[in-house]
PDB file of C-alpha atoms in Angstrom:
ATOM      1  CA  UNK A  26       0.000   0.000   0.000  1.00  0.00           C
ATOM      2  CA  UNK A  27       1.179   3.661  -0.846  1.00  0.00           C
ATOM      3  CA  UNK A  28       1.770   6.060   1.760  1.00  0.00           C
ATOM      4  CA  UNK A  29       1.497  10.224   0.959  1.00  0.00           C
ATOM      5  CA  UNK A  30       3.906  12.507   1.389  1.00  0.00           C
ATOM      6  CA  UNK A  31       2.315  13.648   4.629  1.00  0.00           C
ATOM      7  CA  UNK A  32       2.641  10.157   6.146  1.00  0.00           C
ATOM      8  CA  UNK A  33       6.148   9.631   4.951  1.00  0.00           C
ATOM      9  CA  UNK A  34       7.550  12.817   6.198  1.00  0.00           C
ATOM     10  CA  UNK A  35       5.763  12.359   9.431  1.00  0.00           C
ATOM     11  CA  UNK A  36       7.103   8.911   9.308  1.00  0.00           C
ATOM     12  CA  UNK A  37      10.369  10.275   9.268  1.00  0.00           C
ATOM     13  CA  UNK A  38       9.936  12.771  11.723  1.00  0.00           C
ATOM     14  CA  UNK A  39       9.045   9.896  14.764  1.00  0.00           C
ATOM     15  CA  UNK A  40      11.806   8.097  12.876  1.00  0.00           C
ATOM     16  CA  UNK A  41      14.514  11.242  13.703  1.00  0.00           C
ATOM     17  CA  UNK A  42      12.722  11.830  16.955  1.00  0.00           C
ATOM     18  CA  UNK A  43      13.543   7.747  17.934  1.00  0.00           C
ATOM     19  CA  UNK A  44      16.756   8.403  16.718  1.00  0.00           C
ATOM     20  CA  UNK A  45      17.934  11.121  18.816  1.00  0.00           C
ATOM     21  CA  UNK A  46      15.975   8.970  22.269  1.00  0.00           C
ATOM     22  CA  UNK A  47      17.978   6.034  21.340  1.00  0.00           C
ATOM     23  CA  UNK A  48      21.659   7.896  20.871  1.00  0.00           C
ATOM     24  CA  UNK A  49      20.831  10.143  23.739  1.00  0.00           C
ATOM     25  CA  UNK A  50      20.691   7.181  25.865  1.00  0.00           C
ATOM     26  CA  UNK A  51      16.894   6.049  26.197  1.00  0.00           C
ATOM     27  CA  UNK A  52      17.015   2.819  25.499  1.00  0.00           C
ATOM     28  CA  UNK A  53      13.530   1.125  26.440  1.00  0.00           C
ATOM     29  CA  UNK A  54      13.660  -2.023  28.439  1.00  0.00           C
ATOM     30  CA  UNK A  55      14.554  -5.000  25.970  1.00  0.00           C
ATOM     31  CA  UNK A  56      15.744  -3.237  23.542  1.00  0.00           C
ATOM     32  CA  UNK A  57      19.333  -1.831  22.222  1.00  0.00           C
ATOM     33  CA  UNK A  58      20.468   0.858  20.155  1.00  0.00           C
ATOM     34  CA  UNK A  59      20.221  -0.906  16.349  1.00  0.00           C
ATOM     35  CA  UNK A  60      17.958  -0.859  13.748  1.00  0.00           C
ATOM     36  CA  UNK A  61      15.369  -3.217  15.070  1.00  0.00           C
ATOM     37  CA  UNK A  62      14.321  -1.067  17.936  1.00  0.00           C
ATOM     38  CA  UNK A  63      14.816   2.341  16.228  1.00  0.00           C
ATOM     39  CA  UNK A  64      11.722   0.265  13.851  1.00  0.00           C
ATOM     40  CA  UNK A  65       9.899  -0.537  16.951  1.00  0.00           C
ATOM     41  CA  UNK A  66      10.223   2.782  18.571  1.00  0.00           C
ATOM     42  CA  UNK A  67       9.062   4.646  15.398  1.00  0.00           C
ATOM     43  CA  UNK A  68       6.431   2.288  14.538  1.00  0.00           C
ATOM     44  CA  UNK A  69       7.854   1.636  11.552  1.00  0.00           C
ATOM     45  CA  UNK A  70       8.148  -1.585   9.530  1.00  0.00           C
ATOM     46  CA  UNK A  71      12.143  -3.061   9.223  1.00  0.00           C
ATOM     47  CA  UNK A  72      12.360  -3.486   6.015  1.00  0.00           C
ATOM     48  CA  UNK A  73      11.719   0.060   5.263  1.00  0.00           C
ATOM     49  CA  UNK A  74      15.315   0.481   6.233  1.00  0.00           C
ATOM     50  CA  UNK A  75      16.933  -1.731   3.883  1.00  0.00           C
ATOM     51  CA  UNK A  76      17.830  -1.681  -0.021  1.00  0.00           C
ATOM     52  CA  UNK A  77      15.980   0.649  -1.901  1.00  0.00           C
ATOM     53  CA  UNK A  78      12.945   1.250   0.618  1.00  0.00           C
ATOM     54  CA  UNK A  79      11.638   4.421   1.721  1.00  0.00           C
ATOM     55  CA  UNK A  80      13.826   4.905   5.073  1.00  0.00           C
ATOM     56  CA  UNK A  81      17.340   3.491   3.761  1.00  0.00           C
ATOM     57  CA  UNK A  82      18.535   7.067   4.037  1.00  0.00           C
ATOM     58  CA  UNK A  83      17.699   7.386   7.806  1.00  0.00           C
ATOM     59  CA  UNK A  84      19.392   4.140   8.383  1.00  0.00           C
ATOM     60  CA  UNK A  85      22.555   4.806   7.214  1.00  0.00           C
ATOM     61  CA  UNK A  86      22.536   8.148   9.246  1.00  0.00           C
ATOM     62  CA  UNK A  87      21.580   6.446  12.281  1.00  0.00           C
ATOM     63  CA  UNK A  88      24.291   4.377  11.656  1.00  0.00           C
ATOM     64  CA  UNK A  89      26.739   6.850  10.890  1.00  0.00           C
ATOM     65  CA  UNK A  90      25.999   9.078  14.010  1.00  0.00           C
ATOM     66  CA  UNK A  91      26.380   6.050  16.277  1.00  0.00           C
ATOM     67  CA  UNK A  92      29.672   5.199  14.609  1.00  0.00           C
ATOM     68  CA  UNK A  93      30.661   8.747  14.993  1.00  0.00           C
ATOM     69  CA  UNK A  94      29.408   8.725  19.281  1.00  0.00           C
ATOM     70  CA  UNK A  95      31.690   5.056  19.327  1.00  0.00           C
ATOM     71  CA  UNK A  96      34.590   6.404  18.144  1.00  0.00           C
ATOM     72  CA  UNK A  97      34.020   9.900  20.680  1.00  0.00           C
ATOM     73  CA  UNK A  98      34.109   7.090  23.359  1.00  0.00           C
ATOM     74  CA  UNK A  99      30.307   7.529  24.006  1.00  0.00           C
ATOM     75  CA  UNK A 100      28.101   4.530  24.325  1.00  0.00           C
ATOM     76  CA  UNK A 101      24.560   5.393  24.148  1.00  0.00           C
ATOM     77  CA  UNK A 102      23.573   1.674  24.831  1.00  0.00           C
ATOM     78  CA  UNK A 103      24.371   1.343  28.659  1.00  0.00           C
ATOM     79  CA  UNK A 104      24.080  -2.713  27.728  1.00  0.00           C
ATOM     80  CA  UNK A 105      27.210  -2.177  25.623  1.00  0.00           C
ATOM     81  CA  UNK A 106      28.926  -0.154  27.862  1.00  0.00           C
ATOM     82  CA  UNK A 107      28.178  -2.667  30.778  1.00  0.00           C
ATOM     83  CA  UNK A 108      29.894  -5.399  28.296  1.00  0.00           C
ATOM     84  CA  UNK A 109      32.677  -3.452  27.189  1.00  0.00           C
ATOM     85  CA  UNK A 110      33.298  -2.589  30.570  1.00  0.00           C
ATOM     86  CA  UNK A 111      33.363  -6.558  32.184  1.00  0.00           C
ATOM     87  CA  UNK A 112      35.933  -7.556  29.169  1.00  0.00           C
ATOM     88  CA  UNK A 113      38.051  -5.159  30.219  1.00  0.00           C
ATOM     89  CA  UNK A 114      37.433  -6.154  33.910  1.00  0.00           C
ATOM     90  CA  UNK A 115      37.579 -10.084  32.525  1.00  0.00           C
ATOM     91  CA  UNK A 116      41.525  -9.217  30.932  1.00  0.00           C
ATOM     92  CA  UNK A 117      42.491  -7.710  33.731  1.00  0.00           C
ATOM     93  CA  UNK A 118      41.410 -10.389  36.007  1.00  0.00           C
ATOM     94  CA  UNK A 119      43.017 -12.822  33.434  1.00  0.00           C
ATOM     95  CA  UNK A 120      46.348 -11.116  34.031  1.00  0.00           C
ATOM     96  CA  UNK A 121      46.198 -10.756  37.390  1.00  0.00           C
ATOM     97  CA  UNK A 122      45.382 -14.881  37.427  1.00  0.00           C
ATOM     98  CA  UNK A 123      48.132 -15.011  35.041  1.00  0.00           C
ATOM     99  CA  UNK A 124      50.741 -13.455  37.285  1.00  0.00           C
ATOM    100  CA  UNK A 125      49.324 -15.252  40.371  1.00  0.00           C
ATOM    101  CA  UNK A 126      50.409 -18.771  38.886  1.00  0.00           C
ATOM    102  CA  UNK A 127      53.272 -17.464  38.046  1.00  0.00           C
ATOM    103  CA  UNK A 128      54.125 -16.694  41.589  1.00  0.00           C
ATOM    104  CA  UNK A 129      52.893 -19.764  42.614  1.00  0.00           C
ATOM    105  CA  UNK A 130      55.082 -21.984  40.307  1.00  0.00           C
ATOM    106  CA  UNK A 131      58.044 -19.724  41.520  1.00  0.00           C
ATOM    107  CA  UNK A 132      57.552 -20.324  45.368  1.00  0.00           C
ATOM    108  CA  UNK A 133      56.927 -24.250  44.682  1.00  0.00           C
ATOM    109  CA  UNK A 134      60.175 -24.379  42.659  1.00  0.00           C
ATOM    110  CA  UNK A 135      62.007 -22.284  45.763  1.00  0.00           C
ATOM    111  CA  UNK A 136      60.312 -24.617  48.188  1.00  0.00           C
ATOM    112  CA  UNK A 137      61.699 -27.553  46.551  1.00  0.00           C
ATOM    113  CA  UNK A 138      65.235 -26.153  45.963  1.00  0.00           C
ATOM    114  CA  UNK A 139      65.065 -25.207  49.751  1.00  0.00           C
ATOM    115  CA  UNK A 140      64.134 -28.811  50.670  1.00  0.00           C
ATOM    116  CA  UNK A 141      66.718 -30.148  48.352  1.00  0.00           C
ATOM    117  CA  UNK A 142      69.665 -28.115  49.918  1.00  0.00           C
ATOM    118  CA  UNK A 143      68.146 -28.700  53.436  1.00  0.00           C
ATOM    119  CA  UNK A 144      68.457 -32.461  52.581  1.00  0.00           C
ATOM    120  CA  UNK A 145      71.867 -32.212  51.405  1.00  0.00           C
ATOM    121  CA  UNK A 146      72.986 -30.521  54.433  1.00  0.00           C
ATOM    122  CA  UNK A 147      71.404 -33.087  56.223  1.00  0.00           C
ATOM    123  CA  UNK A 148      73.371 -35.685  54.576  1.00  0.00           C
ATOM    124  CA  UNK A 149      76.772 -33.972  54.895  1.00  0.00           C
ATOM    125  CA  UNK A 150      76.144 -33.335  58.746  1.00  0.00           C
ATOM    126  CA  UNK A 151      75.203 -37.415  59.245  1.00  0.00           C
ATOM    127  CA  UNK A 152      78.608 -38.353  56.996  1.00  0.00           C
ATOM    128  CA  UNK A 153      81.089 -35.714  58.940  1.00  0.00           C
ATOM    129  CA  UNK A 154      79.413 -37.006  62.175  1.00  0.00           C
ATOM    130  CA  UNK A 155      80.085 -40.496  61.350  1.00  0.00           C
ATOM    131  CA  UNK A 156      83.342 -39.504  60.319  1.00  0.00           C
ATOM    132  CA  UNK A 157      84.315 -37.631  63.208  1.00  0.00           C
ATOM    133  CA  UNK A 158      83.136 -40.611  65.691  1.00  0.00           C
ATOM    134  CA  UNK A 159      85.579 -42.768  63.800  1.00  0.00           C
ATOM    135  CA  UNK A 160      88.890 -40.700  63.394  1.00  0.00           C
ATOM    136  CA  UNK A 161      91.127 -40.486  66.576  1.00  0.00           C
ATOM    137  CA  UNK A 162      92.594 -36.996  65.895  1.00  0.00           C
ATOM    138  CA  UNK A 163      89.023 -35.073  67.003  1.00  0.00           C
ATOM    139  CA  UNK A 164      88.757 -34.210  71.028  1.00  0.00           C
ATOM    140  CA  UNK A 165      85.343 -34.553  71.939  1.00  0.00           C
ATOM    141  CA  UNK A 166      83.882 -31.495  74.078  1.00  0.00           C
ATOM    142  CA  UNK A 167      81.921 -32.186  77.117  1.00  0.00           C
ATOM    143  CA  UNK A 168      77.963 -31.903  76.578  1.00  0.00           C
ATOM    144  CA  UNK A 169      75.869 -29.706  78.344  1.00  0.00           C
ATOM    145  CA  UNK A 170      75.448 -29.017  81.848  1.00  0.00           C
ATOM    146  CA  UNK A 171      72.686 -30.808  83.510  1.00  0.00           C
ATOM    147  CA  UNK A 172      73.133 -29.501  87.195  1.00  0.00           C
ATOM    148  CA  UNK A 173      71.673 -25.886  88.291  1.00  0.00           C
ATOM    149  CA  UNK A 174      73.873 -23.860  90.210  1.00  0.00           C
ATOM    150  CA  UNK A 175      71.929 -21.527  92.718  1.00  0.00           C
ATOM    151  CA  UNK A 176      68.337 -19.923  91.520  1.00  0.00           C
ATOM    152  CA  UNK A 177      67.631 -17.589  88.975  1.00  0.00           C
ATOM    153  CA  UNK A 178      65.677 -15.079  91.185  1.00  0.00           C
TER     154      UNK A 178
END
């Protein structure tokens, strides 16, 4: 069915007047800032926005000006914003992750080395004990006291 000129440019004038709601921010609830709800808010039909139709023109404006608000830094679509926002948040916690088993590996590899040595030292102190209880050249010096001479107090 044929539309007039009257309905077309009022058409386009709720079309414009969606536009600016949606890129302004006024997203209505289940919807995002595209094509498919500028349709819906304007009462329009889709396809009117596609090929050849009617509205093509408005489309590729609408597109255009939120291309132009993306690359300012402005995201009209708090939904996007909320994504972009929590992969950014997502890398960052991936690094931090990251660094953390990185640390982790690093003290396990220290702890062993540590255990190793300790171990080692272990073994040197049992051999130069045995050693010393067998050679005849090393003087022995007395052990500890066991007696208490007078009190502390």
């Amino acid at each position: 069915m044929r539309i007039t000129a009257a309905q077309r440019t009022e058409n386009e004038n709720r079309i414009r007047a969606a536009m600016d709601r949606l890129l302004r921010g006024e997203i209505p609830p289940g919807g995002t800032c595209d094509i498919k709800t500028l349709a819906r808010e304007a009462a329009v039909d889709r396809t009117a926005f596609y090929g050849t139709r009617p509205y093509a023109h408005l489309r590729e404006e609408f597109e255009h000006r939120l291309a132009s608000l993306q690359q300012a830094g402005e995201t009209p679509d708090p939904r996007d914003a909320r994504i972009a926002r929590l992969k950014a948040e997502i890398t960052k916690l991936k690094e931090r992750l990251t660094q953390s088993e990185s640390i982790a590996n690093n003290l396990t590899d220290f702890r062993a080395q540590a255990l190793a040595r300790l171990a080692a030292q272990h073994e040197e102190i049992v051999q130069l004990r045995a050693t010393a209880t067998t050679a005849s050249r090393v003087t022995r010096l007395p052990g500890a006291r066991t007696t208490i001479i007078g009190s502390c107090s």
